[in-house]
PDB file of C-alpha atoms in Angstrom:
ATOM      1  CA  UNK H   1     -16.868  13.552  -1.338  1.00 63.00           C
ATOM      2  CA  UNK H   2     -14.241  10.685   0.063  1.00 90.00           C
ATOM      3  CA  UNK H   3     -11.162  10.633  -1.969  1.00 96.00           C
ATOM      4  CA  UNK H   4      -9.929   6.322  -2.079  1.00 97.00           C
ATOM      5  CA  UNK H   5      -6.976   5.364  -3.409  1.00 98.00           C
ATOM      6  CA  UNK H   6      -7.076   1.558  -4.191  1.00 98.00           C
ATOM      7  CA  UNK H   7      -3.294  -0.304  -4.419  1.00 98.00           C
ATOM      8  CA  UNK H   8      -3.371  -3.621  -5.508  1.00 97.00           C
ATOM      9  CA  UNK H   9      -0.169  -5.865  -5.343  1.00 97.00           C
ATOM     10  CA  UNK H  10      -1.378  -9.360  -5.788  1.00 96.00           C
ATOM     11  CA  UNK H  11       0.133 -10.943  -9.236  1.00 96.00           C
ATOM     12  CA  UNK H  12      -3.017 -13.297  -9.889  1.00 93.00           C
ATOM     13  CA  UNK H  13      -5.556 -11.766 -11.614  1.00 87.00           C
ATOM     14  CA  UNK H  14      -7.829 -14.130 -10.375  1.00 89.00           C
ATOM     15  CA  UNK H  15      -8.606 -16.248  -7.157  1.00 88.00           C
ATOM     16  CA  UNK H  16      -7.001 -13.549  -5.806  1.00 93.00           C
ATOM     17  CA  UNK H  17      -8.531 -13.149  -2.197  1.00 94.00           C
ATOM     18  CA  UNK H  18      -7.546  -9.523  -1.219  1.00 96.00           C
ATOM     19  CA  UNK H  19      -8.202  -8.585  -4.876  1.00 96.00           C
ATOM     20  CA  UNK H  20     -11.297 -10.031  -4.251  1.00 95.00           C
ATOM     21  CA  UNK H  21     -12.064  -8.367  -0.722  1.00 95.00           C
ATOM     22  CA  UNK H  22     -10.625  -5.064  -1.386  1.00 96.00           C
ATOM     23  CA  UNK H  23     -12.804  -4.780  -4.138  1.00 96.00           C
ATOM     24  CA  UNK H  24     -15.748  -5.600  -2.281  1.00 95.00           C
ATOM     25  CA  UNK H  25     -14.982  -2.767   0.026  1.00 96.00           C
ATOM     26  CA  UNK H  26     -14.586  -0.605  -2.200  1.00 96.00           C
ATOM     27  CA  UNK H  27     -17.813  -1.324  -3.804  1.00 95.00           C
ATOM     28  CA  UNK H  28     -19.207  -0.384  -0.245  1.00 94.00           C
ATOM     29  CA  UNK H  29     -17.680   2.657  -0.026  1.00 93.00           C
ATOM     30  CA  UNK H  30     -18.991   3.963  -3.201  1.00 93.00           C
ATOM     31  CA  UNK H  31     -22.596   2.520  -2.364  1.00 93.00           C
ATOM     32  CA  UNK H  32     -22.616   4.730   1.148  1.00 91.00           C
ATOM     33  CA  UNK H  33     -21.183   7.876  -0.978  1.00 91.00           C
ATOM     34  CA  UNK H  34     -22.114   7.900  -4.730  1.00 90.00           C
ATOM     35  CA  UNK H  35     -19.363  10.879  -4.811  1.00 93.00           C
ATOM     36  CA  UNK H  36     -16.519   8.993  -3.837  1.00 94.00           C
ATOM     37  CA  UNK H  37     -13.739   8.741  -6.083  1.00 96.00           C
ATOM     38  CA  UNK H  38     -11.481   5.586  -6.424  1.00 97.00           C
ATOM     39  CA  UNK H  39      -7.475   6.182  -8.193  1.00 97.00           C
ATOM     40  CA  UNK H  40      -6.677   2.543  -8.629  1.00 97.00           C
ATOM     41  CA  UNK H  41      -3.267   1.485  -8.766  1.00 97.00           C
ATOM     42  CA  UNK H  42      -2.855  -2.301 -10.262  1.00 97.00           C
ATOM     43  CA  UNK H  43       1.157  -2.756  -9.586  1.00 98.00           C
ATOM     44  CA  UNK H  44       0.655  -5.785 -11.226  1.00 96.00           C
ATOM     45  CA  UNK H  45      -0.287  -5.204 -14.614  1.00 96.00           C
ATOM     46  CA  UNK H  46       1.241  -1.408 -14.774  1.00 96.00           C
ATOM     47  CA  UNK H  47       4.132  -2.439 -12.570  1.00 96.00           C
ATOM     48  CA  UNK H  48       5.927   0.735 -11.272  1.00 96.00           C
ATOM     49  CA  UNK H  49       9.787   0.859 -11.764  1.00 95.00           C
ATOM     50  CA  UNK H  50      12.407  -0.474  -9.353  1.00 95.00           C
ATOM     51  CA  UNK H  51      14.805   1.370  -7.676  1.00 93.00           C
ATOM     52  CA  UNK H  52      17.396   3.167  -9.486  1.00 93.00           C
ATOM     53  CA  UNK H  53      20.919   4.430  -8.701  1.00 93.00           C
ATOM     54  CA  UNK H  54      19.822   7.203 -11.306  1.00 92.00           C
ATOM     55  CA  UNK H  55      16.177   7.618  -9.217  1.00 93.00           C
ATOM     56  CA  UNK H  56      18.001   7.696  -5.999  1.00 92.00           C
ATOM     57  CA  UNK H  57      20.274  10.764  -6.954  1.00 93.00           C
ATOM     58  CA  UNK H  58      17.246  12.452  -8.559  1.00 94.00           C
ATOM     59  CA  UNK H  59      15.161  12.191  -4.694  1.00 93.00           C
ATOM     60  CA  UNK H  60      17.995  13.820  -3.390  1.00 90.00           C
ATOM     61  CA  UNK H  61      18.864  16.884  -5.679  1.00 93.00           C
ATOM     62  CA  UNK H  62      16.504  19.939  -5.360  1.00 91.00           C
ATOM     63  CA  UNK H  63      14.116  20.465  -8.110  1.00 90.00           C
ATOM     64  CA  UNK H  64      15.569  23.307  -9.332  1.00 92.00           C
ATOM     65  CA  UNK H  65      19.023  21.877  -9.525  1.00 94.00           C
ATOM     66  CA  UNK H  66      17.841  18.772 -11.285  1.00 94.00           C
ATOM     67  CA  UNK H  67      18.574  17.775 -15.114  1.00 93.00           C
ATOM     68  CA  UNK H  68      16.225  16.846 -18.127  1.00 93.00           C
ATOM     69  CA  UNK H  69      16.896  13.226 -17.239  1.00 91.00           C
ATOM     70  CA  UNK H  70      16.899  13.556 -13.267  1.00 92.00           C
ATOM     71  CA  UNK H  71      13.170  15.241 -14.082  1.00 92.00           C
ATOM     72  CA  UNK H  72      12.210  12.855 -16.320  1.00 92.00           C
ATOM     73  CA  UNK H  73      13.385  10.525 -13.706  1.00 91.00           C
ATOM     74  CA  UNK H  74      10.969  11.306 -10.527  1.00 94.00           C
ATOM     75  CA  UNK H  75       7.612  11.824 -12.840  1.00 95.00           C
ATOM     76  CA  UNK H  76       6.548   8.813 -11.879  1.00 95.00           C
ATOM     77  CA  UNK H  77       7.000   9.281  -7.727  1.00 96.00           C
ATOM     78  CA  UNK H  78       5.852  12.908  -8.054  1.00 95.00           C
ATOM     79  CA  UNK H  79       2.462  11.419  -9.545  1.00 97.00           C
ATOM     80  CA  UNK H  80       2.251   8.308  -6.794  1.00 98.00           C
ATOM     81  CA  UNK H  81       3.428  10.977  -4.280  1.00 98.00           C
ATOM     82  CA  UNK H  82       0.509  13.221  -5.164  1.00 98.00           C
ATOM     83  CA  UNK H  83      -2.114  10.505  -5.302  1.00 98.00           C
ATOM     84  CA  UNK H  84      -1.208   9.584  -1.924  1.00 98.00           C
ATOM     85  CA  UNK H  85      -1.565  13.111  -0.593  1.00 98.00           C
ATOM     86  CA  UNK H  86      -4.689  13.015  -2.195  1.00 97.00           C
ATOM     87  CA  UNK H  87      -6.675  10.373  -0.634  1.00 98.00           C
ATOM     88  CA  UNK H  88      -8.596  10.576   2.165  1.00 96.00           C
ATOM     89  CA  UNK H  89      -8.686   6.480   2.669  1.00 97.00           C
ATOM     90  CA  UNK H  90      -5.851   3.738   1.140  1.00 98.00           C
ATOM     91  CA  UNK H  91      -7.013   0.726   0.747  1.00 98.00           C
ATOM     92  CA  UNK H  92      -4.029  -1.673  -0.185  1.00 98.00           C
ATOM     93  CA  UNK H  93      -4.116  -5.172  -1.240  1.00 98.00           C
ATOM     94  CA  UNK H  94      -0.963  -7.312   0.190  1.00 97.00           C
ATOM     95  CA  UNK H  95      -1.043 -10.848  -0.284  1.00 97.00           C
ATOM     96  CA  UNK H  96       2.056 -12.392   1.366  1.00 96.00           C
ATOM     97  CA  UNK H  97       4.690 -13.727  -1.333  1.00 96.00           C
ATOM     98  CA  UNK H  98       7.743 -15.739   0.813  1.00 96.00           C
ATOM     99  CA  UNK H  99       6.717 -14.240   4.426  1.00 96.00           C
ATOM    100  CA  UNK H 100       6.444 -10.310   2.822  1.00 96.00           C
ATOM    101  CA  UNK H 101       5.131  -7.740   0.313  1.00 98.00           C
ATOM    102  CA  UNK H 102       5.057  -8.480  -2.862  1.00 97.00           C
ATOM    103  CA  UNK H 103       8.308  -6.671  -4.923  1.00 97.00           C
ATOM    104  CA  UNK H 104       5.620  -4.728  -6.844  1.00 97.00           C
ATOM    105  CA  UNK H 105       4.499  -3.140  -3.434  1.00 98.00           C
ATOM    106  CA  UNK H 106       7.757  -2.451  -2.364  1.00 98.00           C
ATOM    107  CA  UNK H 107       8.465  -0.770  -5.256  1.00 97.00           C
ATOM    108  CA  UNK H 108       5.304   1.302  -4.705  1.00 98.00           C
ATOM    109  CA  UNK H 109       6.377   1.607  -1.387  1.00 98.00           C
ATOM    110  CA  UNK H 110      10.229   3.173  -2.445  1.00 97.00           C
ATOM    111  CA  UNK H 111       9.100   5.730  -4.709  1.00 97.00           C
ATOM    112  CA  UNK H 112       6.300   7.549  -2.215  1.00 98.00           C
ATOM    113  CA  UNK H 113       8.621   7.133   0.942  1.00 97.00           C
ATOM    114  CA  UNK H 114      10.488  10.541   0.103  1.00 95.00           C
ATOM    115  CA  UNK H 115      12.315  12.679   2.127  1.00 93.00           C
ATOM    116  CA  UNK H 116      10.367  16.187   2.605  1.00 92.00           C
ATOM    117  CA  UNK H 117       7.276  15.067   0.731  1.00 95.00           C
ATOM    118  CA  UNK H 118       6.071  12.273   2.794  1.00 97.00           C
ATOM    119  CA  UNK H 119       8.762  12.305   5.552  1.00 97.00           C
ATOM    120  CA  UNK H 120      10.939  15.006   7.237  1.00 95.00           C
ATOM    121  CA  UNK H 121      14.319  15.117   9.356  1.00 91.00           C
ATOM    122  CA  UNK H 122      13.980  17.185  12.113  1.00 87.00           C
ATOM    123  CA  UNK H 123      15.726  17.470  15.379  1.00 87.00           C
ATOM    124  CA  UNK H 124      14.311  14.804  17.167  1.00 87.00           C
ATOM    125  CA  UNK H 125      15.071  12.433  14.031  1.00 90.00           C
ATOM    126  CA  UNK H 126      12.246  11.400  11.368  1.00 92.00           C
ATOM    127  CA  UNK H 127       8.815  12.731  11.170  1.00 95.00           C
ATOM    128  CA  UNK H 128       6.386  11.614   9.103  1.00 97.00           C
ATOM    129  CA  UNK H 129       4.040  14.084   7.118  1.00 97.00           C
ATOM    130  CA  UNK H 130       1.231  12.067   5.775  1.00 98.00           C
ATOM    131  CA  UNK H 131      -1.967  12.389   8.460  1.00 97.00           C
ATOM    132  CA  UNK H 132      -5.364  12.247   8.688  1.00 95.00           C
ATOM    133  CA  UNK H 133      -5.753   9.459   6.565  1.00 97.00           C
ATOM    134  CA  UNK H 134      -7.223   5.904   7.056  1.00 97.00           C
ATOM    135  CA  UNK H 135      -5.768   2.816   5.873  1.00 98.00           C
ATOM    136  CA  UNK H 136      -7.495  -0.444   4.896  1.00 98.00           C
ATOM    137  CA  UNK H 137      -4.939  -3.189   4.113  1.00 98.00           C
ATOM    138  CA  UNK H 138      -6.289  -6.413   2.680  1.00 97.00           C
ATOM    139  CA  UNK H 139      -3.557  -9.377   3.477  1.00 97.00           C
ATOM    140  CA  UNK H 140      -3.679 -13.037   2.725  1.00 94.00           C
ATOM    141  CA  UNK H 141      -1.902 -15.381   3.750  1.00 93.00           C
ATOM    142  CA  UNK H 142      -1.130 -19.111   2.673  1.00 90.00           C
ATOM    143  CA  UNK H 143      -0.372 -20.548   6.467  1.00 89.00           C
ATOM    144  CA  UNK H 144      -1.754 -18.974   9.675  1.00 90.00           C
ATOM    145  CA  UNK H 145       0.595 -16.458  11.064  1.00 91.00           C
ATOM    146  CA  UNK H 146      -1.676 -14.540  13.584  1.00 87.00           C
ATOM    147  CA  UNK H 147      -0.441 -16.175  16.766  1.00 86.00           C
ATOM    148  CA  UNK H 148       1.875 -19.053  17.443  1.00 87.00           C
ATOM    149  CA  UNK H 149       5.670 -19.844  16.677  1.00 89.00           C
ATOM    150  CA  UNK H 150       5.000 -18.871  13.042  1.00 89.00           C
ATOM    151  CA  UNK H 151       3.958 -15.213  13.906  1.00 93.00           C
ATOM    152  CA  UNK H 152       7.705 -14.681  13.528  1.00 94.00           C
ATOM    153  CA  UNK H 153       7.625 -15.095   9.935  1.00 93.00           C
ATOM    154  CA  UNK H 154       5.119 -12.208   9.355  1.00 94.00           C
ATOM    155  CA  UNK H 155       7.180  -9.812   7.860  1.00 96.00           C
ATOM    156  CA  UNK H 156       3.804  -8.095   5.847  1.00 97.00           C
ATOM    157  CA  UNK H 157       1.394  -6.868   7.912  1.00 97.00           C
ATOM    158  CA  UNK H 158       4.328  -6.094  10.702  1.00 97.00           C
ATOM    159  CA  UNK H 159       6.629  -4.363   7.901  1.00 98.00           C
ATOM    160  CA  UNK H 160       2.815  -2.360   5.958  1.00 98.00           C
ATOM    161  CA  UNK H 161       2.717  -1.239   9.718  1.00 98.00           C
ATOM    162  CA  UNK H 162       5.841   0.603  10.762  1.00 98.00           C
ATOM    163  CA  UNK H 163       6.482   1.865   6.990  1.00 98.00           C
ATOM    164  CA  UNK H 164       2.961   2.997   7.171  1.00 98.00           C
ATOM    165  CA  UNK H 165       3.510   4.824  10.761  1.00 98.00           C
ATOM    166  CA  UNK H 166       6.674   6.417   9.353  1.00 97.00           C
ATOM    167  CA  UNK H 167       5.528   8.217   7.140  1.00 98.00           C
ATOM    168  CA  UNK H 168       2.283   9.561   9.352  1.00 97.00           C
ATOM    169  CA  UNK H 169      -0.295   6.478   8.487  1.00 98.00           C
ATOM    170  CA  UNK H 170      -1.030   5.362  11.914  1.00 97.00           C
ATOM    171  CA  UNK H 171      -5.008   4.621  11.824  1.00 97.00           C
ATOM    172  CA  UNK H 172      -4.456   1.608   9.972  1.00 98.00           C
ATOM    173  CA  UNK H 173      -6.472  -1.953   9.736  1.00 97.00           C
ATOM    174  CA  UNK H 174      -5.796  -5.221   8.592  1.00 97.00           C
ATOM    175  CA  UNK H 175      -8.216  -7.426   7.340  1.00 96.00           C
ATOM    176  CA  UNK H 176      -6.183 -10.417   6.872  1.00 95.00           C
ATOM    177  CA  UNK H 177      -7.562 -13.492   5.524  1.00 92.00           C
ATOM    178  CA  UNK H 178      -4.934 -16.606   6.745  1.00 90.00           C
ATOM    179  CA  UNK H 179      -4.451 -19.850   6.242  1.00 87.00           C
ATOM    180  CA  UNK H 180      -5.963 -20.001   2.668  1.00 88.00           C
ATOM    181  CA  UNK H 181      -3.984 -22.682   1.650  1.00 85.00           C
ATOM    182  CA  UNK H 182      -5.693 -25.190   3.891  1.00 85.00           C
ATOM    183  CA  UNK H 183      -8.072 -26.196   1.888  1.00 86.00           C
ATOM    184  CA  UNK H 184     -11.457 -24.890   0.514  1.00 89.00           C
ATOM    185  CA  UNK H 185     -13.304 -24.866   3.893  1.00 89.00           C
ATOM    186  CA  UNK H 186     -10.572 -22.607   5.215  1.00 87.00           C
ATOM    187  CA  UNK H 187     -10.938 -19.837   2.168  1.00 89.00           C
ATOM    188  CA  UNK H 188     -14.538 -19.655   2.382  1.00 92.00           C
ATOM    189  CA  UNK H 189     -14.087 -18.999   6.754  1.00 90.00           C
ATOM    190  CA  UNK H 190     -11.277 -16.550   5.874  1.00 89.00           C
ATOM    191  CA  UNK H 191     -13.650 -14.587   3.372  1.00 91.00           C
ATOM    192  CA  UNK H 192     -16.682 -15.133   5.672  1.00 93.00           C
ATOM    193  CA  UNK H 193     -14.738 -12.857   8.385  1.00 92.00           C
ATOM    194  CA  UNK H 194     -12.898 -10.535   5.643  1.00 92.00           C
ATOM    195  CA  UNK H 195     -16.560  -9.752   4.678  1.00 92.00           C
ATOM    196  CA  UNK H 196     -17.963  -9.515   8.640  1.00 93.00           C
ATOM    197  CA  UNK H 197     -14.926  -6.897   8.861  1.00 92.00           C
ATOM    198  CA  UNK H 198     -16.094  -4.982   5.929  1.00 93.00           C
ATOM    199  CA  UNK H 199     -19.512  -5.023   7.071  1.00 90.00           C
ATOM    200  CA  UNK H 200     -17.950  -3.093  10.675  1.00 90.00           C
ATOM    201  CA  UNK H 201     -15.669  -0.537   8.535  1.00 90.00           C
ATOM    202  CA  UNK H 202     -18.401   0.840   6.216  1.00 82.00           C
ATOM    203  CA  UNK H 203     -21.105   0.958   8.417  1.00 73.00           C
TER     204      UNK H 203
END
């Protein structure tokens, strides 16, 4: 049985393209493995909390020295922590919004990056503790950033991928459907090779 946790960030709820693609993987997952179990995680319509000065203190004081309110505090990272530990693939969507993640993701992203649960200090500096794990992430893009002067501005799929490797997650794929904003004949080509990719990763 194949544990999948499922992260959507995109704030359209539809004509959303990596919505739309992560979906379809999914659905192929759970085709090759009727036992495979999907947490989904829609950070759009049960948005997870922003930073807090509050939070912050509460990731740093040890759970037995934290208060009613500190505890209170960290339920909700505890429970993203946990699914994360949990899974056996991610699959995230990550449309680009203004170059990078969405501030949904991020947020996502700020409550499971925790020091000795995900991560560690150590001698030689930061280690991450989340392994054997694969990562799907489904990007779109307005504009084609792949190659070219405007590679520069990709901050999402270069940002998903050293946030990703710092906490452990290093077999990770993009599936990145670009240039979407070009016009119809350049969405249906970008889903056309989302879909040949998803073909190649569940086979």
């Amino acid at each position: 049985m194949a544990n999948v946790l499922h992260i959507d960030s995109s704030v359209r709820s539809t004509g959303s393209l990596t919505r739309q693609l992560g979906s379809e993987f999914i659905a192929k997952l759970k085709a090759a493995d009727a036992s495979t179990t999907v947490v989904t995680r829609d950070l759009a319509t049960s948005p997870v909390p922003h930073l807090t000065e509050q939070m912050l203190g509460a990731y740093f004081t040890p759970a037995e020295q934290r208060n009613a309110e500190q505890a209170f505090t960290i339920k909700t990272s505890d429970t993203l922590v946990d699914e994360l530990l949990a899974a056996d693939t991610i699959v995230i969507g990550a449309p680009m919004y203004n170059f990078g993640v969405t501030s949904g993701l991020k947020a996502w992203i700020d409550h499971v990056a925790r020091a000795g649960r995900t991560f560690k200090y150590g001698a030689n500096g930061p280690e991450g503790l989340v392994h054997g794990k694969k990562v799907i992430v489904f990007v779109a893009t307005g504009g084609a950033y792949s190659s070219g002067p405007a590679a520069a501005y990709d901050h999402t799929t270069t940002y998903l991928r050293s946030v990703l490797g710092f906490l452990g997650l290093t077999d990770v794929t993009f599936v990145v459907a670009e240039g979407v904003a070009m016009g119809e004949a350049a969405v249906a080509e970008a889903i056309a090779k989302g879909r040949a990719q998803i073909e190649a990763l569940a086979a």
